[in-house]
C-alpha cells in the first residue's frame, strides 16, 4: 500500500488543525475553500471555485482513458461552542468542527497531493469539496450548478469518520445506509375562550396532545417491523395562561426512514392522520412539509469495488460491515445521480481517543486517520483508474 511520507503526514495534520481552528458555517466556507483551491492549484489540478456557493472542484487528468471518478469531502462546521480544550480549538466563538469535516477535507487533500506527485492512473480524477453538508444541502446546490455535467463521473465516493469504531477501521455497507430526513410544522387552529367555559371554545391544545399520541402509531402500526423508521415530535407550543383556551397549537415533527417507499408511506399516513384527527376535534390543520435529505443508497457494484480495494490494501481486521444509521447525509443526492459508495472510517472505539460522538462539544477528528484515510483514497484511484484496465 502506498503511504504518505512522515513529512507529508505532519503537513496534513497541521493543515487539519489549521482548518479546525478556523471553522466556517454552511455556505460561509470562504477561507477553507480558498485554502483548498490554492493547494490544489499549486499541485497542478485544474481548479473550479464557486460551485454551489463555496464549493470547489479540482480535476486531474492522466493518460488517454475516458474513465472518471469523483471523490467528495465536506467542508462546513456546526454552530456549537467547542469544549475540547485542544491547542487547535476553534477561534470562532460558537462555531466548531464537531463532525470532522476538517478531517475529511485534510484526508482528501493529502491524497490529492500524493496523487499529483505519484499517481499511476489513466483517466480523470474529480475532487469535490462541498459546502453545507449540515442541513444546508450543499451537494444539491453544487449539482444545480452543473457539477456532474461539467465534471462527469462514472462513480463517486465519500468517506465519513465514525466515533465508537476502532480508529482507522474502514466500514462498508451496500444498499440503504443512511436515513432520509423530513420535517413538518403542524398548526392546529381552534377557537380561543375562557378556561371555565370550554364548550364555548374549540380547544386546539387538547387536539394537539391527542395528535402527539396518535403519531406514535405510525411506526408501530403502519411501518414494516423489519424497517427502521422514526417519527419524533420535538416541540409543541400552545397557550400562555391556566384559564385561557388558546386559539392555536403548533407542533414540530421530524422523520427518518431507510427505505424510499417507507418514507413515502409515512408521509401519506402522517398527513391523513393529522387531517382526520383535526376534523375529529373540530379544529383546522395546516401542514408545512419540508422534505430534507434522501435515503442514502450505496450502489451494490461500486460498493463491492470499493470493498475489494480495501481488502487488497488493508489487513482484514481493519475492514468491517457498517451498520445502518438513522443520521442523514446529503451525499445521498449525489448517489441518486451517480452510482457510488459512502464509506466510514472508525474515529476511535469506545473508551479510546476519538470515541466522543460527532456533534458533541468535546468531539475532535482523530488525526491518526489522515494516514489510512488518504492511503485508501490513493489506492481507490490507482485501482479504479488502473493503468492496466481495459
Ligand atoms: Zn454532522
Ligand atoms: Zn458530518
Coordinates of C-alpha atoms and ligand atoms in Angstrom, one line a residue:
X1 CA 0.0 0.0 0.0
X2 CA 1.2 3.5 -0.8
X3 CA 1.6 5.7 2.3
X4 CA 2.3 9.3 2.9
X5 CA 5.8 10.2 3.9
X6 CA 6.2 11.2 7.6
X7 CA 6.8 14.8 6.4
X8 CA 3.7 14.9 4.3
X9 CA 1.7 13.4 7.1
X10 CA 2.7 16.1 9.6
X11 CA 1.9 18.7 7.0
X12 CA -1.6 17.5 6.6
X13 CA -2.1 17.0 10.4
X14 CA -1.1 20.7 10.8
X15 CA -3.4 21.6 7.9
X16 CA -6.3 19.8 9.6
X17 CA -5.7 21.6 12.8
X18 CA -5.5 24.9 11.0
X19 CA -8.9 24.3 9.4
X20 CA -10.2 23.2 12.8
X21 CA -9.0 26.5 14.3
X22 CA -11.0 28.4 11.7
X23 CA -14.4 26.7 11.3
X24 CA -17.0 28.2 9.0
X25 CA -20.7 27.5 8.9
X26 CA -22.7 26.3 5.9
X27 CA -22.1 28.4 2.7
X28 CA -19.6 30.6 4.5
X29 CA -16.6 28.3 3.9
X30 CA -14.7 31.1 2.2
X31 CA -11.4 30.7 4.0
X32 CA -11.5 26.9 3.8
X33 CA -12.5 26.9 0.1
X34 CA -9.7 29.4 -0.7
X35 CA -7.2 27.2 1.1
X36 CA -8.3 24.1 -0.8
X37 CA -8.3 25.9 -4.1
X38 CA -4.8 27.3 -3.6
X39 CA -3.3 23.9 -2.6
X40 CA -4.9 22.0 -5.5
X41 CA -3.8 24.7 -7.9
X42 CA -0.3 24.6 -6.7
X43 CA -0.2 20.8 -7.2
X44 CA -1.3 21.1 -10.8
X45 CA -5.0 20.5 -10.5
X46 CA -7.4 22.4 -12.7
X47 CA -9.5 24.3 -10.1
X48 CA -13.0 25.5 -10.3
X49 CA -14.4 27.6 -7.5
X50 CA -17.8 29.0 -6.6
X51 CA -19.8 25.9 -7.4
X52 CA -22.9 25.8 -5.2
X53 CA -21.7 28.9 -3.4
X54 CA -18.4 28.0 -1.9
X55 CA -17.8 24.6 -3.5
X56 CA -14.5 23.7 -5.1
X57 CA -13.7 21.0 -7.7
X58 CA -10.1 20.0 -8.5
X59 CA -9.6 18.0 -11.7
X60 CA -6.5 15.9 -12.6
X61 CA -6.3 14.1 -15.9
X62 CA -3.8 11.4 -16.7
X63 CA -3.3 9.4 -19.9
X64 CA -6.0 8.9 -22.5
X65 CA -8.8 6.9 -20.8
X66 CA -12.3 8.3 -20.7
X67 CA -12.9 6.8 -17.3
X68 CA -13.5 9.2 -14.4
X69 CA -14.2 9.1 -10.7
X70 CA -15.3 11.6 -8.2
X71 CA -14.2 11.8 -4.5
X72 CA -16.1 14.1 -2.2
X73 CA -15.2 15.8 1.0
X74 CA -17.4 18.2 3.0
X75 CA -16.0 21.5 4.5
X76 CA -18.6 23.0 6.8
X77 CA -18.7 23.3 10.6
X78 CA -21.5 23.5 13.2
X79 CA -23.0 26.1 15.4
X80 CA -21.6 24.5 18.6
X81 CA -19.3 26.1 21.2
X82 CA -16.2 23.9 21.4
X83 CA -15.2 22.3 24.7
X84 CA -12.2 20.1 23.6
X85 CA -9.6 22.3 25.3
X86 CA -7.3 21.3 22.4
X87 CA -4.4 23.6 21.5
X88 CA -6.0 23.9 18.0
X89 CA -9.5 24.6 19.3
X90 CA -11.8 26.9 17.4
X91 CA -11.0 30.7 17.3
X92 CA -14.6 31.4 16.3
X93 CA -16.9 31.5 19.3
X94 CA -19.9 29.3 18.9
X95 CA -18.7 27.6 15.8
X96 CA -16.7 24.3 15.7
X97 CA -15.8 21.4 13.5
X98 CA -17.8 18.9 15.6
X99 CA -18.4 16.5 12.7
X100 CA -14.9 16.0 11.5
X101 CA -15.3 17.7 8.1
X102 CA -12.0 19.4 8.8
X103 CA -10.5 15.9 8.8
X104 CA -12.4 14.8 5.7
X105 CA -11.0 17.9 3.8
X106 CA -7.5 17.2 5.1
X107 CA -7.6 13.5 4.2
X108 CA -8.7 14.2 0.6
X109 CA -6.1 17.0 0.2
X110 CA -3.4 14.6 1.5
X111 CA -4.4 12.1 -1.1
X112 CA -4.6 14.8 -3.8
X113 CA -1.1 15.9 -3.0
X114 CA 0.3 12.3 -3.2
X115 CA -1.7 11.5 -6.4
X116 CA -0.4 14.7 -8.2
X117 CA 3.1 13.6 -7.4
X118 CA 3.0 9.8 -7.7
X119 CA -0.4 8.9 -9.1
X120 CA -0.3 5.9 -11.5
X121 CA -3.6 6.2 -13.1
X122 CA -5.2 6.6 -16.5
X123 CA -8.4 8.7 -16.5
X124 CA -9.9 11.8 -14.9
X125 CA -10.0 12.4 -11.1
X126 CA -12.5 14.9 -9.9
X127 CA -12.1 16.0 -6.3
X128 CA -15.3 17.6 -5.0
X129 CA -15.1 19.8 -1.9
X130 CA -18.7 20.7 -1.0
X131 CA -20.2 23.3 1.3
X132 CA -23.1 23.0 3.7
X133 CA -23.5 19.3 4.4
X134 CA -25.0 20.0 7.8
X135 CA -28.6 20.7 6.7
X136 CA -27.8 23.2 4.0
X137 CA -27.9 20.7 1.1
X138 CA -24.6 21.9 -0.4
X139 CA -24.5 18.8 -2.5
X140 CA -27.7 19.7 -4.3
X141 CA -26.5 23.3 -4.7
X142 CA -23.4 22.1 -6.5
X143 CA -25.5 19.8 -8.7
X144 CA -27.8 22.7 -9.6
X145 CA -24.6 24.5 -10.7
X146 CA -23.9 21.6 -13.1
X147 CA -21.5 19.6 -11.1
X148 CA -21.9 16.3 -13.0
X149 CA -22.5 18.0 -16.4
X150 CA -19.2 19.9 -16.1
X151 CA -17.3 17.1 -14.3
X152 CA -18.9 13.8 -15.4
X153 CA -18.0 10.9 -13.1
X154 CA -18.5 7.2 -13.7
X155 CA -18.6 6.6 -10.0
X156 CA -18.4 8.7 -6.8
X157 CA -17.2 8.0 -3.3
X158 CA -17.1 9.8 0.1
X159 CA -15.8 8.9 3.5
X160 CA -17.1 10.0 6.9
X161 CA -15.4 9.3 10.3
X162 CA -17.4 7.4 12.8
X163 CA -16.8 7.5 16.6
X164 CA -17.4 4.3 18.5
X165 CA -15.5 2.2 15.9
X166 CA -11.7 1.4 16.1
X167 CA -9.5 4.1 14.7
X168 CA -8.7 3.6 11.1
X169 CA -11.2 0.8 10.6
X170 CA -12.9 1.0 7.1
X171 CA -16.6 0.2 7.2
X172 CA -18.7 -0.6 4.1
X173 CA -22.4 -1.3 3.5
X174 CA -24.2 -2.0 0.3
X175 CA -27.8 -0.6 -0.3
X176 CA -29.6 1.8 2.1
X177 CA -27.1 3.0 4.6
X178 CA -28.3 6.4 6.0
X179 CA -31.8 7.7 6.6
X180 CA -33.9 10.2 4.8
X181 CA -34.8 13.2 6.9
X182 CA -38.0 15.2 6.6
X183 CA -39.6 17.9 8.7
X184 CA -43.0 19.4 9.2
X185 CA -44.6 22.2 11.1
X186 CA -48.2 21.4 12.0
X187 CA -50.5 24.3 13.2
X188 CA -53.9 23.5 14.6
X189 CA -56.3 26.4 14.5
X190 CA -59.2 26.3 17.1
X191 CA -61.4 28.9 18.8
X192 CA -60.0 30.5 21.9
X193 CA -62.0 31.2 25.0
X194 CA -62.4 31.2 28.8
X195 CA -60.8 28.2 30.5
X196 CA -64.0 27.8 32.6
X197 CA -66.3 27.6 29.6
X198 CA -64.7 25.1 27.3
X199 CA -68.0 24.4 25.5
X200 CA -67.9 27.9 24.1
X201 CA -64.4 27.3 22.5
X202 CA -62.7 24.7 20.3
X203 CA -59.6 23.7 22.1
X204 CA -56.5 23.2 19.8
X205 CA -54.3 22.1 22.7
X206 CA -56.3 19.0 23.5
X207 CA -56.3 18.1 19.8
X208 CA -52.5 18.6 19.7
X209 CA -52.0 16.4 22.8
X210 CA -54.1 13.7 21.1
X211 CA -52.2 14.1 17.9
X212 CA -48.8 13.6 19.6
X213 CA -50.0 10.2 20.9
X214 CA -51.7 9.3 17.6
X215 CA -48.4 9.9 15.7
X216 CA -46.7 7.2 17.8
X217 CA -48.8 4.7 16.0
X218 CA -47.3 5.4 12.5
X219 CA -44.1 3.5 13.3
X220 CA -45.7 0.9 15.5
X221 CA -48.8 0.1 13.3
X222 CA -48.1 1.3 9.7
X223 CA -44.4 0.5 9.1
X224 CA -43.0 -3.0 8.5
X225 CA -41.4 -4.1 11.8
X226 CA -38.3 -5.1 9.8
X227 CA -37.8 -1.5 8.5
X228 CA -36.2 1.2 10.6
X229 CA -38.3 4.4 10.9
X230 CA -38.5 7.3 13.4
X231 CA -41.3 9.9 14.0
X232 CA -40.3 12.4 16.6
X233 CA -42.4 15.3 17.9
X234 CA -39.7 17.6 19.0
X235 CA -41.7 20.7 20.0
X236 CA -45.2 21.6 21.0
X237 CA -46.2 25.2 21.6
X238 CA -49.6 26.4 22.7
X239 CA -51.2 28.7 25.4
X240 CA -49.9 31.1 28.0
X241 CA -52.3 31.1 31.0
X242 CA -54.1 28.4 33.0
X243 CA -57.5 29.9 32.5
X244 CA -57.3 30.7 28.7
X245 CA -58.1 28.2 25.9
X246 CA -55.6 29.2 23.2
X247 CA -56.5 29.8 19.6
X248 CA -53.8 27.6 18.1
X249 CA -51.2 25.0 18.8
X250 CA -48.0 24.3 16.8
X251 CA -46.1 21.0 16.6
X252 CA -42.6 20.4 15.1
X253 CA -42.0 16.9 13.8
X254 CA -39.1 15.1 12.2
X255 CA -39.0 11.8 10.4
X256 CA -36.4 9.3 9.4
X257 CA -36.6 6.3 7.1
X258 CA -34.1 3.9 5.5
X259 CA -36.3 3.0 2.5
X260 CA -37.7 5.4 0.0
X261 CA -41.0 3.6 -0.1
X262 CA -41.3 3.6 3.7
X263 CA -40.6 7.3 3.6
X264 CA -43.4 8.0 1.1
X265 CA -45.9 5.8 3.0
X266 CA -45.1 7.6 6.3
X267 CA -45.7 11.0 4.7
X268 CA -49.1 9.8 3.4
X269 CA -50.1 8.3 6.7
X270 CA -49.0 11.2 8.8
X271 CA -50.9 13.7 6.6
X272 CA -54.0 11.6 6.7
X273 CA -53.8 11.2 10.5
X274 CA -53.4 14.9 11.1
X275 CA -56.3 15.9 8.9
X276 CA -58.7 13.3 10.4
X277 CA -57.6 13.9 14.0
X278 CA -58.1 17.7 13.5
X279 CA -61.5 17.0 12.0
X280 CA -62.5 14.8 14.9
X281 CA -61.7 17.7 17.4
X282 CA -63.3 20.4 15.2
X283 CA -60.0 22.2 14.6
X284 CA -58.3 23.1 11.3
X285 CA -54.9 21.7 10.5
X286 CA -52.2 23.4 8.4
X287 CA -49.2 21.3 7.4
X288 CA -46.0 22.8 6.2
X289 CA -44.0 19.8 4.9
X290 CA -40.2 20.3 4.4
X291 CA -38.5 17.5 2.6
X292 CA -34.9 17.0 3.8
X293 CA -32.2 14.6 2.6
X294 CA -33.0 11.5 0.6
X295 CA -32.2 7.9 1.8
X296 CA -28.5 7.3 1.1
X297 CA -28.3 4.2 -1.0
X298 CA -24.9 2.7 -1.8
X299 CA -24.7 1.1 -5.2
X300 CA -24.0 -2.7 -4.9
X301 CA -21.4 -2.9 -7.7
X302 CA -19.5 0.2 -6.7
X303 CA -19.5 -0.8 -3.0
X304 CA -18.2 -4.2 -4.0
X305 CA -15.3 -2.5 -5.9
X306 CA -14.6 -0.1 -3.0
X307 CA -14.5 -3.0 -0.6
X308 CA -12.3 -5.1 -2.8
X309 CA -9.8 -2.2 -2.9
X310 CA -9.8 -2.1 0.9
X311 CA -9.3 -5.9 1.1
X312 CA -6.4 -5.7 -1.3
X313 CA -4.6 -2.9 0.6
X314 CA -5.6 -3.2 4.2
X315 CA -5.4 -6.0 6.8
X316 CA -8.7 -8.0 7.2
X317 CA -9.2 -6.9 10.8
X318 CA -9.2 -3.2 9.6
X319 CA -12.3 -3.8 7.5
X320 CA -15.9 -4.3 8.8
X321 CA -19.5 -4.0 7.8
X322 CA -21.0 -0.6 8.5
X323 CA -24.3 -0.5 10.4
X324 CA -27.4 1.3 9.1
X325 CA -27.6 4.8 10.6
X326 CA -30.6 7.0 11.3
X327 CA -28.4 10.0 10.6
X328 CA -28.8 11.8 7.3
X329 CA -26.2 12.9 4.7
X330 CA -26.7 14.9 1.5
X331 CA -24.2 12.8 -0.4
X332 CA -27.4 10.8 -0.9
X333 CA -28.5 13.3 -3.6
X334 CA -25.2 12.7 -5.5
X335 CA -25.7 9.0 -5.2
X336 CA -29.2 9.4 -6.8
X337 CA -27.4 10.7 -9.9
X338 CA -24.2 8.7 -10.0
X339 CA -23.6 5.2 -8.6
X340 CA -21.1 5.1 -5.8
X341 CA -20.3 4.3 -2.2
X342 CA -20.3 6.3 1.0
X343 CA -17.9 4.6 3.5
X344 CA -16.9 5.2 7.1
X345 CA -13.6 5.3 8.9
X346 CA -13.6 4.5 12.6
X347 CA -12.6 7.5 14.7
X348 CA -11.8 5.5 17.9
X349 CA -13.5 2.7 19.8
X350 CA -15.4 3.4 23.0
X351 CA -13.0 4.2 25.8
X352 CA -10.3 5.1 23.2
X353 CA -9.3 8.6 21.9
X354 CA -11.8 9.7 19.2
X355 CA -14.8 7.9 20.7
X356 CA -16.7 11.1 21.6
X357 CA -19.8 11.3 19.3
X358 CA -20.0 13.8 16.5
X359 CA -22.0 17.0 17.1
X360 CA -20.8 16.9 20.8
X361 CA -18.8 19.9 22.0
X362 CA -16.0 17.6 23.1
X363 CA -15.7 15.8 19.8
X364 CA -12.5 16.0 17.7
X365 CA -11.4 14.4 14.5
X366 CA -8.7 11.8 15.1
X367 CA -5.5 12.9 13.3
X368 CA -4.4 9.3 13.2
X369 CA -6.9 8.8 10.5
X370 CA -5.2 11.1 8.0
X371 CA -2.7 8.4 7.0
X372 CA -5.2 5.4 6.5
X373 CA -7.9 7.7 5.0
X374 CA -5.5 9.2 2.5
X375 CA -3.9 5.8 1.7
X376 CA -7.4 4.4 1.0
X377 CA -8.2 7.3 -1.4
X378 CA -4.9 6.8 -3.2
X379 CA -5.4 3.0 -3.5
X380 CA -9.0 3.5 -4.8
X381 CA -7.9 6.0 -7.5
X382 CA -5.0 3.8 -8.6
X383 CA -7.1 0.7 -8.8
X384 CA -10.3 2.1 -10.3
X385 CA -8.4 4.1 -12.9
X386 CA -5.7 1.4 -13.1
X387 CA -3.2 1.6 -16.0
X388 CA -3.8 -2.0 -16.9
X389 CA -7.6 -1.7 -17.0
X390 CA -9.0 -2.3 -20.5
Ligands
LIG1 ZN1 -22.6 16.2 11.2
LIG2 ZN1 -20.6 15.1 9.0

